[in-house]
PDB file of C-alpha atoms in Angstrom:
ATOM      1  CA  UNK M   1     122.389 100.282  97.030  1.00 63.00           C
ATOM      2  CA  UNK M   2     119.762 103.188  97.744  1.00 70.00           C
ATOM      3  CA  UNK M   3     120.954 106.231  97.414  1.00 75.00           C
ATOM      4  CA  UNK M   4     119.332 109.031 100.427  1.00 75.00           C
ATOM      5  CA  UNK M   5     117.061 111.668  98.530  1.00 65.00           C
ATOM      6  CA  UNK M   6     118.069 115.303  99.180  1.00 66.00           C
ATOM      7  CA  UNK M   7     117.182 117.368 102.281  1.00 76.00           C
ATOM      8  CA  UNK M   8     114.390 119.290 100.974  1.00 72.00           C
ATOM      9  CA  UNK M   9     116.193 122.506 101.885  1.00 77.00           C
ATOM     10  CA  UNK M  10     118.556 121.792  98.957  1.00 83.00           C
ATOM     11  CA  UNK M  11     116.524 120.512  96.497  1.00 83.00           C
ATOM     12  CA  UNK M  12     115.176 123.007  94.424  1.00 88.00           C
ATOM     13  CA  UNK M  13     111.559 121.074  93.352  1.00 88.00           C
ATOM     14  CA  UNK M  14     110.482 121.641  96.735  1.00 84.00           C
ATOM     15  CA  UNK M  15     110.966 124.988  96.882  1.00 86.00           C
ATOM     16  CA  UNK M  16     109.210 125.401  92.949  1.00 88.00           C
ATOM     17  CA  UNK M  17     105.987 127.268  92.937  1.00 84.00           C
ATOM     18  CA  UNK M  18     104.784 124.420  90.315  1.00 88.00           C
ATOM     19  CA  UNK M  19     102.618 121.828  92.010  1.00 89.00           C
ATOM     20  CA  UNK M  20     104.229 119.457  89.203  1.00 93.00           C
ATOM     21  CA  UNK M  21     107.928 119.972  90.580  1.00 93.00           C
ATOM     22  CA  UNK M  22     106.343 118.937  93.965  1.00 90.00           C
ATOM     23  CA  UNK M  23     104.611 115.580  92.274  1.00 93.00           C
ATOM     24  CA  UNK M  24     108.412 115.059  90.901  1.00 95.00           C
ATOM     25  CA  UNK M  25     109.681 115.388  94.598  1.00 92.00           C
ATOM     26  CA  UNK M  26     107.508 112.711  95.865  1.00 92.00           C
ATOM     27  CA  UNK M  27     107.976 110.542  92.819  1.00 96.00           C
ATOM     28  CA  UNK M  28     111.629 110.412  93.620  1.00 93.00           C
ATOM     29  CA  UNK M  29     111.112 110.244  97.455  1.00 92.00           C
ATOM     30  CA  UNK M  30     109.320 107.262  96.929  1.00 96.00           C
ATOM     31  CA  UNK M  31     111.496 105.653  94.756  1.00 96.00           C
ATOM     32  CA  UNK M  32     114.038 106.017  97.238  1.00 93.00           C
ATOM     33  CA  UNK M  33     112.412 104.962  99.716  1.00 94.00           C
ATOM     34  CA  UNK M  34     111.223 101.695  97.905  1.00 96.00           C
ATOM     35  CA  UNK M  35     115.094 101.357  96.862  1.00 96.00           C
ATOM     36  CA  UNK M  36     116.184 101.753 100.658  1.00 93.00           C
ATOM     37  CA  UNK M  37     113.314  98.999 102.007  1.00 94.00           C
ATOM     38  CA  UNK M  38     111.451 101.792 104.264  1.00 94.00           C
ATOM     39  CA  UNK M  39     108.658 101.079 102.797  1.00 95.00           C
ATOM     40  CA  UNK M  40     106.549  98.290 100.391  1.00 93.00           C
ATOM     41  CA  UNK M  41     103.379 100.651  99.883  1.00 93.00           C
ATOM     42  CA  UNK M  42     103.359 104.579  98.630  1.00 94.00           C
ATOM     43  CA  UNK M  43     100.574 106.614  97.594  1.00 92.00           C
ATOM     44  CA  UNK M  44     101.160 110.107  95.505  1.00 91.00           C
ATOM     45  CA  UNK M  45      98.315 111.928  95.161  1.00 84.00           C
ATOM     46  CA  UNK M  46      98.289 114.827  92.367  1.00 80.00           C
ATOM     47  CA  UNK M  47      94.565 115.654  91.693  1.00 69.00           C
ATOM     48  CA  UNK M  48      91.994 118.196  92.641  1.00 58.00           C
ATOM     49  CA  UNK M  49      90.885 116.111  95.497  1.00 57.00           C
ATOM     50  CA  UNK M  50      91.249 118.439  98.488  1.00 57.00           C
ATOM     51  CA  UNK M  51      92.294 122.102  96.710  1.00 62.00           C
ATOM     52  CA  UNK M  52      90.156 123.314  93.464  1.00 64.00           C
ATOM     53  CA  UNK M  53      92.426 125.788  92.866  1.00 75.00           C
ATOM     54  CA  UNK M  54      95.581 123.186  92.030  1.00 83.00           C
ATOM     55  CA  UNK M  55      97.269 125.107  89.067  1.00 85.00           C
ATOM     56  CA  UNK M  56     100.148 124.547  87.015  1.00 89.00           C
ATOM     57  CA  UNK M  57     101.720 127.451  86.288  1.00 90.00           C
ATOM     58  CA  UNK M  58     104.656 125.991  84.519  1.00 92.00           C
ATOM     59  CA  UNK M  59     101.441 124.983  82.023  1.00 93.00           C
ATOM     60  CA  UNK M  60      99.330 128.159  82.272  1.00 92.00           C
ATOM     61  CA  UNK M  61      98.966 130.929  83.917  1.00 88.00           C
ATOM     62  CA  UNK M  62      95.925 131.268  86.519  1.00 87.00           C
ATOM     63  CA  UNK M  63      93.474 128.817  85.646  1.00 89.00           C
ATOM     64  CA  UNK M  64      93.140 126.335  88.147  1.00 85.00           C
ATOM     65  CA  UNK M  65      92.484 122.089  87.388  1.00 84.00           C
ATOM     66  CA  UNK M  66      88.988 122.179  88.194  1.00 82.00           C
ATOM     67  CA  UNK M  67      88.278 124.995  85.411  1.00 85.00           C
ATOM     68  CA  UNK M  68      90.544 123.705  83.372  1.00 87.00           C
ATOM     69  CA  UNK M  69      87.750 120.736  83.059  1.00 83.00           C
ATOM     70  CA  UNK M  70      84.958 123.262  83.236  1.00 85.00           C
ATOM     71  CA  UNK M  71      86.675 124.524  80.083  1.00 87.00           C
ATOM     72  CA  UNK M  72      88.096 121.199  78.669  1.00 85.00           C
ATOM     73  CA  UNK M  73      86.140 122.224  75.106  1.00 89.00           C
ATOM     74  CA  UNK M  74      88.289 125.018  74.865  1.00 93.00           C
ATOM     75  CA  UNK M  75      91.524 123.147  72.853  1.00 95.00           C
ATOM     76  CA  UNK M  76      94.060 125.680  74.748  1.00 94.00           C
ATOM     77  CA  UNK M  77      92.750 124.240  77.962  1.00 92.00           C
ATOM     78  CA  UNK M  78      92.420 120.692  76.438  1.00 91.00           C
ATOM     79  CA  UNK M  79      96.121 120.622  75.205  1.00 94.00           C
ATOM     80  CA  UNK M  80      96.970 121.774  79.449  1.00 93.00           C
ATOM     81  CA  UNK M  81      95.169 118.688  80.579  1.00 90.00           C
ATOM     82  CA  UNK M  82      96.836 116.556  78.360  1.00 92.00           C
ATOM     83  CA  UNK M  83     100.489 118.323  78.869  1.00 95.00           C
ATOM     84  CA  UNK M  84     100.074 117.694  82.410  1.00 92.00           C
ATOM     85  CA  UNK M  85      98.734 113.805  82.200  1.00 91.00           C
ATOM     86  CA  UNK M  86     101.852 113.682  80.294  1.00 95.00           C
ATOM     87  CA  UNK M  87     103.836 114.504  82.398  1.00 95.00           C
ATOM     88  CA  UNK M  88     102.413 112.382  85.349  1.00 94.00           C
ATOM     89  CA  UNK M  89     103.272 109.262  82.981  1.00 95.00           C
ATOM     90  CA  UNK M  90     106.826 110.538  82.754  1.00 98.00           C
ATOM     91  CA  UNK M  91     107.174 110.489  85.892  1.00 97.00           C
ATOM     92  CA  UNK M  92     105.504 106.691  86.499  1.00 97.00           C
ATOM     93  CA  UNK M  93     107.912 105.816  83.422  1.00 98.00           C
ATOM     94  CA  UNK M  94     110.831 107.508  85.093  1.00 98.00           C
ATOM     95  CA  UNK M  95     110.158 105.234  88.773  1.00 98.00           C
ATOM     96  CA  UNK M  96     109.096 102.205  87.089  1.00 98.00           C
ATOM     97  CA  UNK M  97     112.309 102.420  85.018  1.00 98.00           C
ATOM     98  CA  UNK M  98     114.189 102.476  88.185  1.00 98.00           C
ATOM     99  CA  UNK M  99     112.560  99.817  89.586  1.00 98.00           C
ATOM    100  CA  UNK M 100     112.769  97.548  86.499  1.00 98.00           C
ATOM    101  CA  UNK M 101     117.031  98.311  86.731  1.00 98.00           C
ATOM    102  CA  UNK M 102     117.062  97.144  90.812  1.00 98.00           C
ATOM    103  CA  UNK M 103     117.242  93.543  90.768  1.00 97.00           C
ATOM    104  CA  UNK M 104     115.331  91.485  93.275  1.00 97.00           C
ATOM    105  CA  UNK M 105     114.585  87.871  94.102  1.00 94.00           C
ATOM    106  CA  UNK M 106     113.686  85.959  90.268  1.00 93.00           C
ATOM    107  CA  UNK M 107     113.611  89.127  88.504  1.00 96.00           C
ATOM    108  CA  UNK M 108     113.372  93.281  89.479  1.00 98.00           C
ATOM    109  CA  UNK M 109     112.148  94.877  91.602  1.00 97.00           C
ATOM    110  CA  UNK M 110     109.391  96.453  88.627  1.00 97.00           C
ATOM    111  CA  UNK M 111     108.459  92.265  88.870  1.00 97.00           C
ATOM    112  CA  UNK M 112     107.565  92.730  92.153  1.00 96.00           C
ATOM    113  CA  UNK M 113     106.116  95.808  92.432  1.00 96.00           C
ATOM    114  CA  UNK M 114     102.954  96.688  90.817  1.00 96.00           C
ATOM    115  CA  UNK M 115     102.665 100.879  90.207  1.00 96.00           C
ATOM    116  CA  UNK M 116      98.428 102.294  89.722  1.00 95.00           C
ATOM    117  CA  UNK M 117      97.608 105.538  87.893  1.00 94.00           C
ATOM    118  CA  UNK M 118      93.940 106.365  87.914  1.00 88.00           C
ATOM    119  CA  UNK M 119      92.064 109.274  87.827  1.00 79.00           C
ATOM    120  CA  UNK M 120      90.642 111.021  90.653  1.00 70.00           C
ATOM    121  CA  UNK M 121      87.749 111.459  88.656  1.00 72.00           C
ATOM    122  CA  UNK M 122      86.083 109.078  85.782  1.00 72.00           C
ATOM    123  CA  UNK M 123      85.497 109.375  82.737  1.00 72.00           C
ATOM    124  CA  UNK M 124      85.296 113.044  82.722  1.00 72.00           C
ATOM    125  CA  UNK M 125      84.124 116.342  84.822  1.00 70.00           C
ATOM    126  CA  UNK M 126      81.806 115.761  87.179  1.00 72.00           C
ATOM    127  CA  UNK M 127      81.766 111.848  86.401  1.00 73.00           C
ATOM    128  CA  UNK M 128      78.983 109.741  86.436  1.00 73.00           C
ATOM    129  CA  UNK M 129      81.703 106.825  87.366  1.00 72.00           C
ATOM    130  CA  UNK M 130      80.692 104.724  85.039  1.00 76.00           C
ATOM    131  CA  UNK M 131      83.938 104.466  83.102  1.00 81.00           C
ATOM    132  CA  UNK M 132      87.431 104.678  84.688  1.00 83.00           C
ATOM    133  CA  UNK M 133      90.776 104.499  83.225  1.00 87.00           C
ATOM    134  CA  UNK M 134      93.388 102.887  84.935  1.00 91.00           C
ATOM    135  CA  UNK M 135      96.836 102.777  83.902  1.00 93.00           C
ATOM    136  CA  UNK M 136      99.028  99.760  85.382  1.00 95.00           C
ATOM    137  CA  UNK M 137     102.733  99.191  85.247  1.00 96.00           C
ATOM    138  CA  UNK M 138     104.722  96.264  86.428  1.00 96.00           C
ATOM    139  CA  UNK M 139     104.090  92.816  88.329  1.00 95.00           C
ATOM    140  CA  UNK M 140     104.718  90.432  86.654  1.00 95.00           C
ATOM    141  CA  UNK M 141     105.818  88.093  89.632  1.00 95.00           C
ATOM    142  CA  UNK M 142     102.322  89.119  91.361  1.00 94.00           C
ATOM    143  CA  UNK M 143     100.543  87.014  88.662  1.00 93.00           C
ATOM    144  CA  UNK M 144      99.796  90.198  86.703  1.00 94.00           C
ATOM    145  CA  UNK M 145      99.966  90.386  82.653  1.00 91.00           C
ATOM    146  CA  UNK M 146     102.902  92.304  81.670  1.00 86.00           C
ATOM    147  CA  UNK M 147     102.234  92.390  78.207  1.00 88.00           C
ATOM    148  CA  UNK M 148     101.141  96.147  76.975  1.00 88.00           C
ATOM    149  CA  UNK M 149      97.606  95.347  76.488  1.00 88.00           C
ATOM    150  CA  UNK M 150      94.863  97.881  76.355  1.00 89.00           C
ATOM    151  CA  UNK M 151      91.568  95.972  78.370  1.00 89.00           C
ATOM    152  CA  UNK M 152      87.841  97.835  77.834  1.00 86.00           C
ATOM    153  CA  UNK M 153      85.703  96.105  79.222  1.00 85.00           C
ATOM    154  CA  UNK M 154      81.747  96.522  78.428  1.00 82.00           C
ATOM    155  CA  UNK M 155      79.731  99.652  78.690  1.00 79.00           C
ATOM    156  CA  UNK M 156      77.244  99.638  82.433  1.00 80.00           C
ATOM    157  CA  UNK M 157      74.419  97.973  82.445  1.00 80.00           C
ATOM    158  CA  UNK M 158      75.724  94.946  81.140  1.00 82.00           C
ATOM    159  CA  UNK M 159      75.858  91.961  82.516  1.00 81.00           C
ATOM    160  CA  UNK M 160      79.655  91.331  81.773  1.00 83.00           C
ATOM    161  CA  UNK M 161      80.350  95.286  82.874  1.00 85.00           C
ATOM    162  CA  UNK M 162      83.170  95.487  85.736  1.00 88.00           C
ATOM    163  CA  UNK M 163      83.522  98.216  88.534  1.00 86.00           C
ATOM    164  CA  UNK M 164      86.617 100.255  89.956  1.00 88.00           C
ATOM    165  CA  UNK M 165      85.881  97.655  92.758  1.00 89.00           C
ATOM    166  CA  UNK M 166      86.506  94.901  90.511  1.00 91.00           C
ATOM    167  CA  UNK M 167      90.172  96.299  90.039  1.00 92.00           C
ATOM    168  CA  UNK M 168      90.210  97.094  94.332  1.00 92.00           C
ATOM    169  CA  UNK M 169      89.401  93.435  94.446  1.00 93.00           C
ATOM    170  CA  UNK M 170      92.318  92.595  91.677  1.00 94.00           C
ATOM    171  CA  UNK M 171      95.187  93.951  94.042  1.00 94.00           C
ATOM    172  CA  UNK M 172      93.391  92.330  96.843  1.00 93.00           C
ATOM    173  CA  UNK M 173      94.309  89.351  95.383  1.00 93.00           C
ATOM    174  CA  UNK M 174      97.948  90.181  94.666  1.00 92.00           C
ATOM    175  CA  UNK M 175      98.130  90.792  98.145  1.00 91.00           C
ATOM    176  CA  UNK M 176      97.275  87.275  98.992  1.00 92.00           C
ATOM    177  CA  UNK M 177      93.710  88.452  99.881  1.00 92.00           C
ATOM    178  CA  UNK M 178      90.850  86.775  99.040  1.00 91.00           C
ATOM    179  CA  UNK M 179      88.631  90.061  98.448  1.00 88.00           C
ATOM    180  CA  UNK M 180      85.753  90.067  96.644  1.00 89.00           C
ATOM    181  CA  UNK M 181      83.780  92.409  97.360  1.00 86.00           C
ATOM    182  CA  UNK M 182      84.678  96.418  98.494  1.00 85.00           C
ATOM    183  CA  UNK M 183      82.924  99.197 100.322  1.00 83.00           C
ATOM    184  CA  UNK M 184      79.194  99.208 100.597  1.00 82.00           C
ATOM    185  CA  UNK M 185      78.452  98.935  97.110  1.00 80.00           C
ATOM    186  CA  UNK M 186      75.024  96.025  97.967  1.00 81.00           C
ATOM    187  CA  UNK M 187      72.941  96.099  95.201  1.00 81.00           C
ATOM    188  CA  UNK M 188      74.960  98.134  92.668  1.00 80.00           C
ATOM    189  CA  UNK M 189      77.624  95.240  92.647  1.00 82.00           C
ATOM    190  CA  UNK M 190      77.812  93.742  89.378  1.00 84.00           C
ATOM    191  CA  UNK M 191      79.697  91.306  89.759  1.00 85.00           C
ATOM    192  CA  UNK M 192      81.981  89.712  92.679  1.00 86.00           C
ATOM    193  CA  UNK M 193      86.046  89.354  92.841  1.00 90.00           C
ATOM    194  CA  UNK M 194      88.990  90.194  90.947  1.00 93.00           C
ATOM    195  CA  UNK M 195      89.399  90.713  86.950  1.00 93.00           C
ATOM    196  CA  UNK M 196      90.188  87.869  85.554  1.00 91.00           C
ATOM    197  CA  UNK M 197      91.905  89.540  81.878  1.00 92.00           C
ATOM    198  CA  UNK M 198      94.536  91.110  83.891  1.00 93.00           C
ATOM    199  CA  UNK M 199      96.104  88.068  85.636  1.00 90.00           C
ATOM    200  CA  UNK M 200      98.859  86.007  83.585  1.00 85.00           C
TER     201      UNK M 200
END
């Protein structure tokens, strides 16, 4: 059974000056309430996006995300970036763990539940969006392969090259959705529907 997340007044990541205590709030928030059936969707966002100035002081002292990049040649400020994607994968490992130990219908919950980490920004500062990592964990029972594999698929401006859309489309299709095609990308589409290499 689900167990209720603390009142934030008691728990002490929310009152934690670190902006990665907060991320660990919301991680668990969200596992509990995917464990309690309030919800089948949750999105936790943790990058630069609206505030420049997102720091981690727990990390380093006063040097925001958005120099940290500026300054990713720097190894001090390289080793940051990494010690912080670190920890956002501890903290997918940590839920999906959870998940994987809740059973539900032919398997867990992880089976049913598909968890995306992605970047908020490409290949690297001030992206060209060419290339874009994507980390998934779990679904197995949504068709996807559950099977540890690394997929790269071909550099732009080939013909077999796939799009961020491409993966958009993917999930559409896990959905039940037949979706292939996303935004307004016209004439820049490569290439229509889901990713094949990632279903089962």
């Amino acid at each position: 059974s689900a167990v209720a997340p603390e009142a934030p007044s008691t728990n002490p990541l929310y009152a934690s000056a670190d902006p990665l205590d907060h991320l660990q709030a919301q991680f668990d928030l969200v596992n509990a309430a995917l464990l309690g059936g309030l919800t089948n969707v949750a999105v936790i966002a943790s990058g630069t996006g609206g505030s420049f100035d997102l720091a981690y002081p727990s990390l380093i002292a006063n040097v925001g995300r958005h120099n940290l990049h500026h300054g990713s040649s720097d190894p001090a400020y390289l080793a940051v970036i990494h010690e912080a994607t670190r920890r956002h994968v501890q903290m997918i490992a940590k839920l999906a763990r959870s998940l994987a130990s809740t059973p539900e219908g032919s398997g867990t919950m992880l089976d049913n539940t598909v968890i995306v980490y992605l970047s908020d920004n490409g290949e690297s500062h001030h992206s060209s969006a060419e290339e874009w990592p994507v980390l998934m964990v779990g679904g197995q029972n949504m068709g996807f392969l559950n099977d540890g594999r690394t997929t790269v698929f071909p550099g732009v401006r080939t013909a077999t090259n796939r799009q961020l859309s491409n993966f958009y489309n993917t999930l559409g299709y896990a959905a039940g959705l037949a979706l292939d095609d996303f935004g307004s990308e016209g004439s820049s589409r490569i290439a229509p529907g889901p990713l094949s290499e990632l279903w089962a």
